[in-house]
Amino acid sequence: MVASIYSPEEETKSIWICLELKAGTLTPVSRELLTKGRQLAKEANWTLVGLLLGNKVENLTDEIFAYGANEVWIGSHPLLEEFSIEAYSHATYQAILDGKPSILLFSATPNSRDLAGRLAVRLRTGLNADCTDLRVDTERDMLVAEVTGFGGGILAYLESPHHRPQMATVRPGVFTSDKLESHSSRIIHQVPITLEREHLHTKTIERVVGEGIDLTQAEVLVCGGRGIAGDFASMEQLAEIFSGEVGATRPPVDEGHIERERQIGQTGVIGHPKLAIACGISGAFHFIVGIQDANTVVAINIDPEAPIFEFSDYCIVEDASLILPPLIQALKEKHKVIHD
Ligand SMILES: Cc1cc2nc3c(=O)[nH]c(=O)nc-3n(C[C@H](O)[C@H](O)[C@H](O)COP(=O)(O)OP(=O)(O)OC[C@H]3O[C@@H](n4cnc5c(N)ncnc54)[C@H](O)[C@@H]3O)c2cc1C
């Protein structure tokens, strides 16, 4: 077995969150990881550290403390202004060797996935990807990472007993975020960054930001499945009434009825809506994980035995093509009465 660069005996009892920025602010998933990290650190009585890389990002430290970090480690350098895998992996590696965290958590976003994978190889440790939950076994100081396996058929619990840091990535929306009422920590540690332009082989020439939608933050999700036969116009009308967003299961995405970024579920978006409406959806596990935290689920399905009904608060057994037009009409009228 290949030994990791540092051993469990050398670790510091700390949980590090590799924070991600977008347009100079913390991403929602970074706040979610800080909130989860705070819970784990409290249970284990360890230190929660936010690792912040960028250029002149000191203004974000208050927010990081407000989400529960005991310490913020800042790596500030002009070459860290934009994410580049070489610069970020170099700087993060330097910080990790300095701090030797027990646990290191990343967002499962394209940049952080890339970063986490490279670092795991450099540190010669393991990486648990796309975890659906995390806990610390405080008896053994062990991170226990929950992942789904065999196409969602099983939940597996993974541990890394002999390697450090214990690394994991978590997708946006898996955890919720909340700030502390008050916080007293103010330990800021500057990470010395040695970076030279000539050591970097890539350079950002132009940054094109797509007009992505963030369904993880939607309060209402109106989801259509194969059973609506591509009628996403009705989904949009329903979503508009509730000021919500339209989502979908995989089949209509694969069939090109709707953009892939609106796919809900294990390989799509995991939401925390107050209300989820599922139309013509069977209720496969892969989809359910995307709405399982909804406060209220309403399902419309022609089949009274459809599994979706087991996860629903309100079950409408009906042909969606028959019930949706009068339902939308009635809701529009009610909405009009309320707003007139
Ligand atoms: C590794 C892996 C990852 C996956 N990731 C995802 C994911 O992230 N998200 C996801 O959604 N899927 C995912 N899937 C696919 C998933 O397993 C299911 O196949 C999919 O969710 C089924 O979509 P559906 O409910 O729309 O279709 P179906 O399972 O075909 O169900 C259609 C439903 O519509 C009902 N229906 C039919 N006609 C009508 C009507 N006229 N009115 C009302 N109801 C009607 C039927 O009774 C049925 O229950 C994944 C699969 C794998 C293997």
Coordinates of C-alpha atoms in Angstrom, one line a residue, residues 5-6 16 18 51 53 73-77 79-80 85-101 104 106 115 118-119 122-123 165 189-196 199-200:
I5 CA 2.4 12.2 2.1
Y6 CA 1.5 12.6 5.7
W16 CA -10.8 22.1 6.0
C18 CA -11.7 24.4 0.1
L51 CA -9.2 27.7 2.9
L53 CA -7.6 31.3 -2.5
W73 CA -6.4 30.4 5.8
I74 CA -5.8 32.9 3.0
G75 CA -3.6 32.3 0.0
S76 CA -3.5 35.6 -1.9
H77 CA -1.6 36.1 -5.1
L79 CA -2.0 34.5 -10.3
L80 CA -4.9 33.2 -8.2
I85 CA -5.8 24.2 -12.2
E86 CA -2.0 24.5 -12.0
A87 CA -2.0 27.6 -9.8
Y88 CA -4.8 26.4 -7.5
S89 CA -3.4 22.9 -7.1
H90 CA 0.1 24.3 -6.3
A91 CA -1.3 26.8 -3.8
T92 CA -3.7 24.3 -2.1
Y93 CA -1.0 21.7 -1.9
Q94 CA 1.3 24.2 -0.1
A95 CA -1.4 25.0 2.4
I96 CA -2.3 21.4 3.1
L97 CA 1.3 20.4 3.7
D98 CA 1.5 23.3 6.2
G99 CA -1.8 22.6 7.9
K100 CA -2.0 18.8 7.6
P101 CA -5.8 18.6 8.0
L104 CA -10.5 18.1 3.4
F106 CA -14.5 20.2 -1.8
L115 CA -8.7 20.3 -8.1
R118 CA -5.2 16.2 -8.7
L119 CA -4.5 16.8 -5.1
R122 CA -0.3 14.3 -5.2
L123 CA -1.1 13.6 -1.6
P165 CA -6.2 13.9 4.4
H189 CA -3.5 32.7 8.7
Q190 CA -1.7 33.9 5.6
V191 CA -0.5 31.0 3.4
P192 CA 2.8 31.9 1.8
I193 CA 2.3 31.4 -2.0
T194 CA 5.3 30.9 -4.3
L195 CA 4.0 31.1 -7.8
E196 CA 5.7 32.3 -11.0
H199 CA 5.6 27.7 -14.1
L200 CA 2.0 27.9 -15.3

